[in-house]
PDB file of C-alpha atoms in Angstrom:
ATOM      1  CA  MET A   1     -55.883 -50.650 -19.796  1.00  0.00           C
ATOM      2  CA  SER A   2     -59.201 -51.295 -18.063  1.00  0.00           C
ATOM      3  CA  ASP A   3     -61.223 -54.329 -19.079  1.00  0.00           C
ATOM      4  CA  SER A   4     -63.883 -52.201 -20.740  1.00  0.00           C
ATOM      5  CA  ALA A   5     -61.242 -50.215 -22.678  1.00  0.00           C
ATOM      6  CA  ARG A   6     -59.559 -53.458 -23.769  1.00  0.00           C
ATOM      7  CA  ILE A   7     -62.668 -54.626 -25.549  1.00  0.00           C
ATOM      8  CA  GLU A   8     -63.263 -51.320 -27.322  1.00  0.00           C
ATOM      9  CA  GLU A   9     -62.048 -51.142 -30.897  1.00  0.00           C
ATOM     10  CA  SER A  10     -58.742 -49.318 -31.298  1.00  0.00           C
ATOM     11  CA  SER A  11     -58.721 -45.705 -32.454  1.00  0.00           C
ATOM     12  CA  LEU A  12     -57.566 -44.601 -35.893  1.00  0.00           C
ATOM     13  CA  ARG A  13     -54.202 -42.855 -36.176  1.00  0.00           C
ATOM     14  CA  LEU A  14     -53.950 -41.034 -39.462  1.00  0.00           C
ATOM     15  CA  ALA A  15     -51.155 -38.644 -40.425  1.00  0.00           C
ATOM     16  CA  GLY A  16     -50.278 -37.970 -36.803  1.00  0.00           C
ATOM     17  CA  LYS A  17     -53.862 -37.394 -35.709  1.00  0.00           C
ATOM     18  CA  GLU A  18     -56.013 -39.659 -33.603  1.00  0.00           C
ATOM     19  CA  PHE A  19     -59.642 -40.274 -34.475  1.00  0.00           C
ATOM     20  CA  GLY A  20     -62.058 -42.009 -32.111  1.00  0.00           C
ATOM     21  CA  SER A  21     -64.371 -42.823 -35.001  1.00  0.00           C
ATOM     22  CA  ARG A  22     -63.485 -44.926 -38.003  1.00  0.00           C
ATOM     23  CA  LEU A  23     -66.330 -43.450 -39.992  1.00  0.00           C
ATOM     24  CA  ILE A  24     -65.705 -40.459 -42.259  1.00  0.00           C
ATOM     25  CA  ILE A  25     -68.769 -38.945 -43.846  1.00  0.00           C
ATOM     26  CA  GLY A  26     -69.764 -36.597 -46.620  1.00  0.00           C
ATOM     27  CA  THR A  27     -71.855 -33.474 -46.780  1.00  0.00           C
ATOM     28  CA  GLY A  28     -73.496 -33.904 -50.195  1.00  0.00           C
ATOM     29  CA  LYS A  29     -77.058 -34.774 -51.224  1.00  0.00           C
ATOM     30  CA  TYR A  30     -78.772 -34.065 -47.877  1.00  0.00           C
ATOM     31  CA  ARG A  31     -82.335 -32.786 -48.129  1.00  0.00           C
ATOM     32  CA  SER A  32     -81.661 -30.033 -45.606  1.00  0.00           C
ATOM     33  CA  PHE A  33     -78.861 -28.649 -43.488  1.00  0.00           C
ATOM     34  CA  SER A  34     -80.739 -29.603 -40.313  1.00  0.00           C
ATOM     35  CA  GLU A  35     -80.959 -33.217 -41.477  1.00  0.00           C
ATOM     36  CA  MET A  36     -77.270 -33.192 -42.338  1.00  0.00           C
ATOM     37  CA  LYS A  37     -76.353 -31.850 -38.919  1.00  0.00           C
ATOM     38  CA  GLU A  38     -78.478 -34.460 -37.179  1.00  0.00           C
ATOM     39  CA  ALA A  39     -76.945 -37.235 -39.292  1.00  0.00           C
ATOM     40  CA  HIS A  40     -73.420 -35.999 -38.648  1.00  0.00           C
ATOM     41  CA  LYS A  41     -74.061 -36.025 -34.914  1.00  0.00           C
ATOM     42  CA  ALA A  42     -75.610 -39.505 -34.991  1.00  0.00           C
ATOM     43  CA  SER A  43     -72.704 -40.904 -37.013  1.00  0.00           C
ATOM     44  CA  GLY A  44     -70.089 -40.005 -34.410  1.00  0.00           C
ATOM     45  CA  ALA A  45     -67.762 -39.116 -37.308  1.00  0.00           C
ATOM     46  CA  GLU A  46     -64.912 -36.736 -36.564  1.00  0.00           C
ATOM     47  CA  MET A  47     -64.018 -35.908 -40.153  1.00  0.00           C
ATOM     48  CA  VAL A  48     -66.281 -34.742 -42.990  1.00  0.00           C
ATOM     49  CA  THR A  49     -65.622 -34.207 -46.664  1.00  0.00           C
ATOM     50  CA  VAL A  50     -66.584 -31.063 -48.579  1.00  0.00           C
ATOM     51  CA  ALA A  51     -66.352 -30.218 -52.272  1.00  0.00           C
ATOM     52  CA  VAL A  52     -64.612 -27.262 -53.888  1.00  0.00           C
ATOM     53  CA  ASN A  53     -66.822 -25.329 -56.281  1.00  0.00           C
ATOM     54  CA  ARG A  54     -66.982 -22.042 -58.169  1.00  0.00           C
ATOM     55  CA  VAL A  55     -68.712 -19.319 -56.131  1.00  0.00           C
ATOM     56  CA  PRO A  56     -71.867 -17.974 -57.732  1.00  0.00           C
ATOM     57  CA  LEU A  57     -71.274 -14.410 -58.920  1.00  0.00           C
ATOM     58  CA  ASP A  58     -74.798 -13.214 -58.174  1.00  0.00           C
ATOM     59  CA  GLY A  59     -74.066 -12.558 -54.514  1.00  0.00           C
ATOM     60  CA  SER A  60     -75.977 -15.614 -53.348  1.00  0.00           C
ATOM     61  CA  THR A  61     -72.996 -17.223 -51.618  1.00  0.00           C
ATOM     62  CA  GLU A  62     -74.124 -19.082 -48.551  1.00  0.00           C
ATOM     63  CA  SER A  63     -71.653 -20.101 -45.932  1.00  0.00           C
ATOM     64  CA  PHE A  64     -72.107 -23.833 -46.177  1.00  0.00           C
ATOM     65  CA  LEU A  65     -69.286 -24.478 -43.744  1.00  0.00           C
ATOM     66  CA  ASP A  66     -71.241 -22.780 -40.964  1.00  0.00           C
ATOM     67  CA  HIS A  67     -73.531 -25.799 -40.961  1.00  0.00           C
ATOM     68  CA  LEU A  68     -70.734 -28.126 -39.907  1.00  0.00           C
ATOM     69  CA  ASP A  69     -69.865 -28.911 -36.310  1.00  0.00           C
ATOM     70  CA  PRO A  70     -66.660 -26.928 -35.745  1.00  0.00           C
ATOM     71  CA  SER A  71     -65.140 -29.819 -33.802  1.00  0.00           C
ATOM     72  CA  MET A  72     -65.098 -31.968 -36.969  1.00  0.00           C
ATOM     73  CA  GLN A  73     -62.056 -31.965 -39.202  1.00  0.00           C
ATOM     74  CA  ILE A  74     -62.854 -30.793 -42.718  1.00  0.00           C
ATOM     75  CA  LEU A  75     -61.453 -32.855 -45.559  1.00  0.00           C
ATOM     76  CA  PRO A  76     -61.829 -31.016 -48.865  1.00  0.00           C
ATOM     77  CA  ASN A  77     -61.993 -33.152 -51.993  1.00  0.00           C
ATOM     78  CA  THR A  78     -61.019 -32.699 -55.615  1.00  0.00           C
ATOM     79  CA  ALA A  79     -64.271 -34.173 -56.942  1.00  0.00           C
ATOM     80  CA  GLY A  80     -65.159 -33.176 -60.467  1.00  0.00           C
ATOM     81  CA  CYS A  81     -61.545 -33.168 -61.644  1.00  0.00           C
ATOM     82  CA  PHE A  82     -60.741 -35.257 -64.697  1.00  0.00           C
ATOM     83  CA  ASP A  83     -56.980 -34.813 -64.830  1.00  0.00           C
ATOM     84  CA  SER A  84     -54.075 -34.324 -62.467  1.00  0.00           C
ATOM     85  CA  GLU A  85     -53.647 -30.655 -63.333  1.00  0.00           C
ATOM     86  CA  HIS A  86     -57.188 -29.728 -62.275  1.00  0.00           C
ATOM     87  CA  ALA A  87     -56.928 -31.854 -59.132  1.00  0.00           C
ATOM     88  CA  ILE A  88     -53.663 -30.169 -58.148  1.00  0.00           C
ATOM     89  CA  ARG A  89     -55.111 -26.696 -58.727  1.00  0.00           C
ATOM     90  CA  THR A  90     -58.236 -27.597 -56.743  1.00  0.00           C
ATOM     91  CA  ALA A  91     -56.145 -28.897 -53.843  1.00  0.00           C
ATOM     92  CA  ARG A  92     -54.091 -25.699 -53.786  1.00  0.00           C
ATOM     93  CA  LEU A  93     -57.247 -23.569 -53.751  1.00  0.00           C
ATOM     94  CA  ALA A  94     -58.749 -25.673 -50.959  1.00  0.00           C
ATOM     95  CA  ARG A  95     -55.598 -25.284 -48.899  1.00  0.00           C
ATOM     96  CA  GLU A  96     -55.597 -21.535 -49.370  1.00  0.00           C
ATOM     97  CA  ALA A  97     -59.290 -21.225 -48.461  1.00  0.00           C
ATOM     98  CA  LEU A  98     -59.322 -23.528 -45.441  1.00  0.00           C
ATOM     99  CA  GLY A  99     -55.751 -23.494 -44.228  1.00  0.00           C
ATOM    100  CA  THR A 100     -55.632 -27.294 -44.210  1.00  0.00           C
ATOM    101  CA  ASP A 101     -53.033 -29.522 -45.861  1.00  0.00           C
ATOM    102  CA  TRP A 102     -55.454 -32.450 -45.897  1.00  0.00           C
ATOM    103  CA  ILE A 103     -56.955 -33.345 -49.258  1.00  0.00           C
ATOM    104  CA  LYS A 104     -59.071 -36.197 -50.530  1.00  0.00           C
ATOM    105  CA  LEU A 105     -57.581 -36.677 -53.973  1.00  0.00           C
ATOM    106  CA  GLU A 106     -60.129 -37.748 -56.544  1.00  0.00           C
ATOM    107  CA  VAL A 107     -59.398 -37.783 -60.255  1.00  0.00           C
ATOM    108  CA  ILE A 108     -62.289 -39.190 -62.219  1.00  0.00           C
ATOM    109  CA  GLY A 109     -61.749 -41.052 -65.463  1.00  0.00           C
ATOM    110  CA  ASP A 110     -65.264 -41.260 -66.805  1.00  0.00           C
ATOM    111  CA  LYS A 111     -68.561 -39.454 -66.161  1.00  0.00           C
ATOM    112  CA  THR A 112     -70.864 -42.457 -66.301  1.00  0.00           C
ATOM    113  CA  THR A 113     -69.051 -44.754 -63.907  1.00  0.00           C
ATOM    114  CA  LEU A 114     -67.125 -42.080 -61.969  1.00  0.00           C
ATOM    115  CA  LEU A 115     -64.347 -44.650 -61.794  1.00  0.00           C
ATOM    116  CA  PRO A 116     -60.999 -43.160 -60.827  1.00  0.00           C
ATOM    117  CA  ASP A 117     -58.171 -42.486 -63.265  1.00  0.00           C
ATOM    118  CA  ASN A 118     -55.419 -44.184 -61.294  1.00  0.00           C
ATOM    119  CA  GLU A 119     -52.613 -42.927 -63.507  1.00  0.00           C
ATOM    120  CA  GLN A 120     -53.633 -39.281 -63.146  1.00  0.00           C
ATOM    121  CA  THR A 121     -54.279 -39.815 -59.436  1.00  0.00           C
ATOM    122  CA  LEU A 122     -50.751 -41.079 -58.881  1.00  0.00           C
ATOM    123  CA  GLU A 123     -49.283 -38.202 -60.861  1.00  0.00           C
ATOM    124  CA  ALA A 124     -51.241 -35.654 -58.806  1.00  0.00           C
ATOM    125  CA  ALA A 125     -50.389 -37.444 -55.542  1.00  0.00           C
ATOM    126  CA  LYS A 126     -46.659 -37.122 -56.217  1.00  0.00           C
ATOM    127  CA  VAL A 127     -46.914 -33.380 -56.874  1.00  0.00           C
ATOM    128  CA  LEU A 128     -49.157 -32.695 -53.881  1.00  0.00           C
ATOM    129  CA  VAL A 129     -47.078 -34.771 -51.438  1.00  0.00           C
ATOM    130  CA  ALA A 130     -44.014 -32.785 -52.545  1.00  0.00           C
ATOM    131  CA  GLU A 131     -45.953 -29.610 -51.749  1.00  0.00           C
ATOM    132  CA  GLY A 132     -46.629 -30.821 -48.208  1.00  0.00           C
ATOM    133  CA  PHE A 133     -50.193 -32.024 -48.633  1.00  0.00           C
ATOM    134  CA  ILE A 134     -51.603 -34.938 -46.657  1.00  0.00           C
ATOM    135  CA  VAL A 135     -52.983 -36.801 -49.643  1.00  0.00           C
ATOM    136  CA  LEU A 136     -55.773 -39.337 -49.202  1.00  0.00           C
ATOM    137  CA  PRO A 137     -56.301 -40.820 -52.658  1.00  0.00           C
ATOM    138  CA  TYR A 138     -59.486 -42.424 -53.966  1.00  0.00           C
ATOM    139  CA  PHE A 139     -58.538 -45.168 -56.429  1.00  0.00           C
ATOM    140  CA  SER A 140     -59.533 -48.561 -57.835  1.00  0.00           C
ATOM    141  CA  ASP A 141     -59.170 -51.479 -55.447  1.00  0.00           C
ATOM    142  CA  ASP A 142     -55.856 -52.582 -56.847  1.00  0.00           C
ATOM    143  CA  LEU A 143     -52.911 -53.750 -54.739  1.00  0.00           C
ATOM    144  CA  ILE A 144     -50.207 -52.531 -57.097  1.00  0.00           C
ATOM    145  CA  MET A 145     -51.683 -49.049 -57.364  1.00  0.00           C
ATOM    146  CA  ALA A 146     -52.045 -48.974 -53.572  1.00  0.00           C
ATOM    147  CA  LYS A 147     -48.335 -49.722 -53.253  1.00  0.00           C
ATOM    148  CA  LYS A 148     -47.452 -46.960 -55.708  1.00  0.00           C
ATOM    149  CA  LEU A 149     -49.608 -44.423 -53.878  1.00  0.00           C
ATOM    150  CA  LEU A 150     -48.058 -45.372 -50.537  1.00  0.00           C
ATOM    151  CA  ASP A 151     -44.569 -45.156 -52.059  1.00  0.00           C
ATOM    152  CA  ALA A 152     -45.492 -41.699 -53.318  1.00  0.00           C
ATOM    153  CA  GLY A 153     -46.024 -40.643 -49.711  1.00  0.00           C
ATOM    154  CA  CYS A 154     -49.763 -40.951 -49.174  1.00  0.00           C
ATOM    155  CA  PRO A 155     -50.435 -41.720 -45.474  1.00  0.00           C
ATOM    156  CA  ALA A 156     -53.414 -43.917 -46.413  1.00  0.00           C
ATOM    157  CA  VAL A 157     -55.056 -45.317 -49.520  1.00  0.00           C
ATOM    158  CA  MET A 158     -58.768 -45.151 -50.249  1.00  0.00           C
ATOM    159  CA  PRO A 159     -59.929 -47.973 -52.532  1.00  0.00           C
ATOM    160  CA  LEU A 160     -63.521 -47.975 -53.723  1.00  0.00           C
ATOM    161  CA  ALA A 161     -65.876 -50.746 -52.671  1.00  0.00           C
ATOM    162  CA  ALA A 162     -68.130 -50.045 -55.681  1.00  0.00           C
ATOM    163  CA  PRO A 163     -68.785 -47.013 -57.919  1.00  0.00           C
ATOM    164  CA  ILE A 164     -69.509 -43.704 -56.163  1.00  0.00           C
ATOM    165  CA  GLY A 165     -73.117 -43.417 -55.037  1.00  0.00           C
ATOM    166  CA  SER A 166     -74.003 -46.905 -56.288  1.00  0.00           C
ATOM    167  CA  GLY A 167     -74.711 -48.461 -52.899  1.00  0.00           C
ATOM    168  CA  LEU A 168     -73.699 -51.861 -54.264  1.00  0.00           C
ATOM    169  CA  GLY A 169     -71.493 -52.758 -51.316  1.00  0.00           C
ATOM    170  CA  VAL A 170     -68.082 -54.432 -51.509  1.00  0.00           C
ATOM    171  CA  GLN A 171     -67.964 -55.771 -55.069  1.00  0.00           C
ATOM    172  CA  ASN A 172     -64.596 -57.421 -54.822  1.00  0.00           C
ATOM    173  CA  PRO A 173     -63.901 -58.614 -51.296  1.00  0.00           C
ATOM    174  CA  ALA A 174     -60.895 -60.624 -52.508  1.00  0.00           C
ATOM    175  CA  ASN A 175     -59.125 -57.429 -53.595  1.00  0.00           C
ATOM    176  CA  LEU A 176     -59.652 -55.848 -50.200  1.00  0.00           C
ATOM    177  CA  ARG A 177     -58.449 -58.975 -48.440  1.00  0.00           C
ATOM    178  CA  ILE A 178     -55.348 -59.159 -50.590  1.00  0.00           C
ATOM    179  CA  MET A 179     -54.622 -55.480 -49.944  1.00  0.00           C
ATOM    180  CA  ARG A 180     -55.027 -56.011 -46.210  1.00  0.00           C
ATOM    181  CA  GLU A 181     -52.798 -59.081 -46.168  1.00  0.00           C
ATOM    182  CA  GLN A 182     -50.086 -57.614 -48.364  1.00  0.00           C
ATOM    183  CA  LEU A 183     -50.058 -54.130 -46.859  1.00  0.00           C
ATOM    184  CA  LYS A 184     -50.183 -54.979 -43.168  1.00  0.00           C
ATOM    185  CA  ASP A 185     -49.020 -51.596 -41.908  1.00  0.00           C
ATOM    186  CA  ALA A 186     -50.842 -49.414 -44.408  1.00  0.00           C
ATOM    187  CA  LEU A 187     -54.006 -47.531 -43.618  1.00  0.00           C
ATOM    188  CA  ILE A 188     -56.823 -48.601 -45.904  1.00  0.00           C
ATOM    189  CA  ILE A 189     -59.944 -46.465 -45.986  1.00  0.00           C
ATOM    190  CA  VAL A 190     -62.772 -47.848 -48.075  1.00  0.00           C
ATOM    191  CA  ASP A 191     -64.204 -44.927 -50.007  1.00  0.00           C
ATOM    192  CA  ALA A 192     -67.416 -45.153 -52.017  1.00  0.00           C
ATOM    193  CA  GLY A 193     -69.937 -47.851 -52.789  1.00  0.00           C
ATOM    194  CA  VAL A 194     -71.299 -48.741 -49.373  1.00  0.00           C
ATOM    195  CA  GLY A 195     -75.107 -48.931 -49.403  1.00  0.00           C
ATOM    196  CA  THR A 196     -76.222 -50.128 -46.010  1.00  0.00           C
ATOM    197  CA  ALA A 197     -74.915 -51.116 -42.604  1.00  0.00           C
ATOM    198  CA  SER A 198     -73.990 -54.699 -43.511  1.00  0.00           C
ATOM    199  CA  ASP A 199     -71.829 -53.397 -46.388  1.00  0.00           C
ATOM    200  CA  ALA A 200     -69.916 -51.243 -43.921  1.00  0.00           C
ATOM    201  CA  ALA A 201     -69.524 -54.137 -41.497  1.00  0.00           C
ATOM    202  CA  ILE A 202     -68.227 -56.401 -44.285  1.00  0.00           C
ATOM    203  CA  ALA A 203     -65.649 -53.825 -45.380  1.00  0.00           C
ATOM    204  CA  MET A 204     -64.444 -53.424 -41.805  1.00  0.00           C
ATOM    205  CA  GLU A 205     -64.363 -57.188 -41.232  1.00  0.00           C
ATOM    206  CA  LEU A 206     -62.153 -57.477 -44.297  1.00  0.00           C
ATOM    207  CA  GLY A 207     -59.685 -55.259 -42.489  1.00  0.00           C
ATOM    208  CA  ALA A 208     -60.412 -51.739 -43.691  1.00  0.00           C
ATOM    209  CA  ASP A 209     -59.171 -49.205 -41.156  1.00  0.00           C
ATOM    210  CA  ALA A 210     -62.005 -46.797 -41.838  1.00  0.00           C
ATOM    211  CA  ILE A 211     -64.844 -46.086 -44.252  1.00  0.00           C
ATOM    212  CA  LEU A 212     -65.716 -42.885 -46.051  1.00  0.00           C
ATOM    213  CA  MET A 213     -69.322 -42.641 -47.176  1.00  0.00           C
ATOM    214  CA  ASN A 214     -71.860 -40.060 -48.254  1.00  0.00           C
ATOM    215  CA  THR A 215     -74.804 -41.286 -50.309  1.00  0.00           C
ATOM    216  CA  ALA A 216     -75.663 -44.305 -48.156  1.00  0.00           C
ATOM    217  CA  ILE A 217     -76.506 -41.957 -45.300  1.00  0.00           C
ATOM    218  CA  ALA A 218     -77.756 -38.903 -47.200  1.00  0.00           C
ATOM    219  CA  GLU A 219     -80.110 -40.893 -49.440  1.00  0.00           C
ATOM    220  CA  ALA A 220     -81.577 -43.073 -46.700  1.00  0.00           C
ATOM    221  CA  SER A 221     -85.201 -42.178 -45.981  1.00  0.00           C
ATOM    222  CA  ASP A 222     -84.140 -41.400 -42.430  1.00  0.00           C
ATOM    223  CA  ALA A 223     -80.569 -40.152 -42.743  1.00  0.00           C
ATOM    224  CA  PRO A 224     -79.815 -39.674 -39.028  1.00  0.00           C
ATOM    225  CA  LYS A 225     -81.017 -43.196 -38.264  1.00  0.00           C
ATOM    226  CA  MET A 226     -78.855 -44.644 -41.050  1.00  0.00           C
ATOM    227  CA  ALA A 227     -75.941 -42.583 -39.745  1.00  0.00           C
ATOM    228  CA  ARG A 228     -76.307 -44.316 -36.401  1.00  0.00           C
ATOM    229  CA  ALA A 229     -76.616 -47.699 -38.133  1.00  0.00           C
ATOM    230  CA  MET A 230     -73.356 -46.981 -39.957  1.00  0.00           C
ATOM    231  CA  LYS A 231     -71.644 -45.946 -36.739  1.00  0.00           C
ATOM    232  CA  LEU A 232     -72.624 -49.245 -35.121  1.00  0.00           C
ATOM    233  CA  ALA A 233     -71.744 -51.272 -38.227  1.00  0.00           C
ATOM    234  CA  VAL A 234     -68.282 -49.745 -38.498  1.00  0.00           C
ATOM    235  CA  GLU A 235     -67.665 -50.361 -34.810  1.00  0.00           C
ATOM    236  CA  ALA A 236     -69.006 -53.914 -34.985  1.00  0.00           C
ATOM    237  CA  GLY A 237     -67.036 -54.709 -38.125  1.00  0.00           C
ATOM    238  CA  ARG A 238     -63.834 -53.372 -36.632  1.00  0.00           C
ATOM    239  CA  LEU A 239     -64.341 -55.267 -33.386  1.00  0.00           C
ATOM    240  CA  ALA A 240     -64.968 -58.453 -35.358  1.00  0.00           C
ATOM    241  CA  PHE A 241     -61.790 -57.896 -37.379  1.00  0.00           C
ATOM    242  CA  GLU A 242     -59.697 -57.203 -34.302  1.00  0.00           C
ATOM    243  CA  SER A 243     -61.145 -60.154 -32.421  1.00  0.00           C
ATOM    244  CA  GLY A 244     -60.223 -62.663 -35.155  1.00  0.00           C
ATOM    245  CA  ARG A 245     -63.182 -64.590 -36.413  1.00  0.00           C
ATOM    246  CA  MET A 246     -63.563 -68.366 -36.140  1.00  0.00           C
ATOM    247  CA  PRO A 247     -62.575 -70.419 -39.166  1.00  0.00           C
ATOM    248  CA  LYS A 248     -65.315 -71.439 -41.558  1.00  0.00           C
ATOM    249  CA  ARG A 249     -65.984 -75.191 -41.613  1.00  0.00           C
ATOM    250  CA  LEU A 250     -67.847 -77.261 -44.106  1.00  0.00           C
ATOM    251  CA  TYR A 251     -69.382 -79.450 -41.412  1.00  0.00           C
ATOM    252  CA  ALA A 252     -71.028 -78.803 -38.055  1.00  0.00           C
ATOM    253  CA  SER A 253     -69.145 -78.577 -34.802  1.00  0.00           C
ATOM    254  CA  ALA A 254     -71.409 -79.205 -31.809  1.00  0.00           C
ATOM    255  CA  SER A 255     -71.576 -76.515 -29.135  1.00  0.00           C
ATOM    256  CA  SER A 256     -73.206 -78.842 -26.619  1.00  0.00           C
ATOM    257  CA  PRO A 257     -71.641 -82.163 -25.646  1.00  0.00           C
ATOM    258  CA  ILE A 258     -73.013 -85.107 -27.629  1.00  0.00           C
ATOM    259  CA  GLU A 259     -71.431 -87.497 -25.155  1.00  0.00           C
ATOM    260  CA  GLY A 260     -73.557 -87.777 -22.026  1.00  0.00           C
ATOM    261  CA  ALA A 261     -76.822 -86.902 -23.644  1.00  0.00           C
ATOM    262  CA  ILE A 262     -79.572 -89.185 -22.385  1.00  0.00           C
ATOM    263  CA  GLN A 263     -80.259 -92.294 -24.385  1.00  0.00           C
TER     264      GLN A 263
ATOM    265  CA  MET B   1     -62.158  -1.233 -69.835  1.00  0.00           C
ATOM    266  CA  ILE B   2     -60.567  -4.641 -69.593  1.00  0.00           C
ATOM    267  CA  SER B   3     -62.212  -7.977 -70.069  1.00  0.00           C
ATOM    268  CA  LEU B   4     -61.906 -10.710 -67.416  1.00  0.00           C
ATOM    269  CA  THR B   5     -63.137 -14.283 -67.363  1.00  0.00           C
ATOM    270  CA  ILE B   6     -64.411 -15.004 -63.869  1.00  0.00           C
ATOM    271  CA  ASN B   7     -65.605 -18.543 -63.184  1.00  0.00           C
ATOM    272  CA  GLY B   8     -66.219 -18.950 -66.894  1.00  0.00           C
ATOM    273  CA  GLU B   9     -68.201 -15.682 -67.259  1.00  0.00           C
ATOM    274  CA  VAL B  10     -66.800 -12.779 -69.227  1.00  0.00           C
ATOM    275  CA  ARG B  11     -66.984  -9.498 -67.303  1.00  0.00           C
ATOM    276  CA  ASP B  12     -65.766  -6.039 -68.280  1.00  0.00           C
ATOM    277  CA  VAL B  13     -64.222  -3.924 -65.540  1.00  0.00           C
ATOM    278  CA  PRO B  14     -62.341  -0.602 -65.577  1.00  0.00           C
ATOM    279  CA  ALA B  15     -58.608  -0.854 -66.227  1.00  0.00           C
ATOM    280  CA  GLY B  16     -56.411  -0.821 -63.132  1.00  0.00           C
ATOM    281  CA  LYS B  17     -58.886  -2.794 -61.034  1.00  0.00           C
ATOM    282  CA  LEU B  18     -57.404  -4.336 -57.902  1.00  0.00           C
ATOM    283  CA  LEU B  19     -58.319  -7.939 -57.092  1.00  0.00           C
ATOM    284  CA  SER B  20     -59.380  -6.920 -53.569  1.00  0.00           C
ATOM    285  CA  ASP B  21     -61.789  -4.308 -54.998  1.00  0.00           C
ATOM    286  CA  LEU B  22     -63.265  -6.842 -57.406  1.00  0.00           C
ATOM    287  CA  ILE B  23     -63.986  -9.266 -54.554  1.00  0.00           C
ATOM    288  CA  GLU B  24     -65.719  -6.517 -52.612  1.00  0.00           C
ATOM    289  CA  GLU B  25     -67.784  -5.459 -55.628  1.00  0.00           C
ATOM    290  CA  LEU B  26     -68.845  -9.055 -56.236  1.00  0.00           C
ATOM    291  CA  ASP B  27     -70.085  -9.078 -52.631  1.00  0.00           C
ATOM    292  CA  LEU B  28     -68.001 -12.133 -51.793  1.00  0.00           C
ATOM    293  CA  PRO B  29     -66.882 -12.983 -48.270  1.00  0.00           C
ATOM    294  CA  ASP B  30     -63.191 -12.567 -47.564  1.00  0.00           C
ATOM    295  CA  THR B  31     -62.824 -15.839 -45.711  1.00  0.00           C
ATOM    296  CA  ARG B  32     -63.229 -19.469 -46.781  1.00  0.00           C
ATOM    297  CA  ILE B  33     -62.881 -18.614 -50.434  1.00  0.00           C
ATOM    298  CA  ALA B  34     -59.769 -18.802 -52.606  1.00  0.00           C
ATOM    299  CA  ILE B  35     -58.775 -17.160 -55.837  1.00  0.00           C
ATOM    300  CA  GLU B  36     -56.680 -18.294 -58.729  1.00  0.00           C
ATOM    301  CA  VAL B  37     -55.547 -15.866 -61.422  1.00  0.00           C
ATOM    302  CA  ASN B  38     -54.260 -17.431 -64.630  1.00  0.00           C
ATOM    303  CA  GLY B  39     -53.696 -20.767 -62.892  1.00  0.00           C
ATOM    304  CA  SER B  40     -51.876 -19.483 -59.813  1.00  0.00           C
ATOM    305  CA  VAL B  41     -53.389 -19.142 -56.344  1.00  0.00           C
ATOM    306  CA  ILE B  42     -53.235 -15.598 -54.987  1.00  0.00           C
ATOM    307  CA  ARG B  43     -52.725 -15.591 -51.233  1.00  0.00           C
ATOM    308  CA  ARG B  44     -55.327 -13.617 -49.338  1.00  0.00           C
ATOM    309  CA  ASN B  45     -52.845 -11.053 -48.080  1.00  0.00           C
ATOM    310  CA  ALA B  46     -51.790 -10.321 -51.669  1.00  0.00           C
ATOM    311  CA  TRP B  47     -55.285  -9.600 -53.031  1.00  0.00           C
ATOM    312  CA  CYS B  48     -54.734  -5.868 -52.560  1.00  0.00           C
ATOM    313  CA  ASP B  49     -51.434  -6.028 -54.452  1.00  0.00           C
ATOM    314  CA  VAL B  50     -52.778  -7.620 -57.612  1.00  0.00           C
ATOM    315  CA  THR B  51     -53.871  -5.315 -60.424  1.00  0.00           C
ATOM    316  CA  LEU B  52     -55.962  -7.215 -62.932  1.00  0.00           C
ATOM    317  CA  SER B  53     -55.055  -7.182 -66.602  1.00  0.00           C
ATOM    318  CA  ASP B  54     -57.051  -7.640 -69.788  1.00  0.00           C
ATOM    319  CA  SER B  55     -57.819 -11.325 -70.549  1.00  0.00           C
ATOM    320  CA  ASP B  56     -57.030 -12.508 -67.027  1.00  0.00           C
ATOM    321  CA  VAL B  57     -58.765 -15.752 -66.157  1.00  0.00           C
ATOM    322  CA  LEU B  58     -60.008 -15.990 -62.575  1.00  0.00           C
ATOM    323  CA  GLU B  59     -61.348 -18.921 -60.652  1.00  0.00           C
ATOM    324  CA  ILE B  60     -62.965 -18.104 -57.317  1.00  0.00           C
ATOM    325  CA  ILE B  61     -63.994 -21.058 -55.189  1.00  0.00           C
ATOM    326  CA  HIS B  62     -65.886 -21.790 -52.032  1.00  0.00           C
ATOM    327  CA  PHE B  63     -67.157 -25.012 -50.487  1.00  0.00           C
ATOM    328  CA  VAL B  64     -70.313 -27.006 -51.065  1.00  0.00           C
ATOM    329  CA  GLY B  65     -71.594 -30.377 -49.956  1.00  0.00           C
ATOM    330  CA  GLY B  66     -69.669 -33.344 -51.295  1.00  0.00           C
ATOM    331  CA  GLY B  67     -68.464 -36.842 -50.562  1.00  0.00           C
TER     332      GLY B  67
END
């Protein structure tokens, strides 16, 4: 390994695939397709999420997927599903339409908070894993549920940092830390709740392997610029995590020698 | 005539309608969409083998922006 490669952050290996970027981004809420494309490019992301939706029957179907860089992996989601049965059906439809086994599993428990229904999520995960899906589940930041989802065969778990689209940042850093410490070999992708670059850096410093975000970029006044900020934040946060930060101290520790200073 | 529910809308079509013909009449693309009839996904290569029946419930999906 060359010196410059040694100080790069490591790549992400997920379900047998290698990703150079640890940022996964969405395709919702952009003001225009051109802005979305520019943001996607600036983010450096190699995987994007898309939603499954009923086609309009008035012949106005637009090929949304044509606006995505074909080199990016498409990760369909089961957003809008409120029980395991609908999530499973949505995943099967997505697989048929796109020919991908990858699915972001999202089962929502409540319309106001969009908080996940962990019980239904686990139930759906078991069925979909058995059907050969690569299931990436969105769930509450709970260690025990993470363990259950991993035991069910999910190659990664995707705890929320805060409610979807809230931009509140990591609301419970202790939960993420505990998950990281207790699940050393598991892939943890923080999904939802990041609002700005420092939020992304904090999540990565806590040991997240990747971050999935949509609104923080799409709703920024300048989405492509925020996409670049997120790229840098995720890289910086990961590098900081891998480098092992200094311990926090209550008192000062001089950087310059006190001894030998002129009297 | 038979009555179908397509994406929540009730539509009457002549009896004996093939799924593949319905998709063409609805002016839908034949790629990057998927169809479910009565809760089961119909593989693309089977669209021309499925004759729709009265009261069938269809879901036809495509992709939109999402997170």
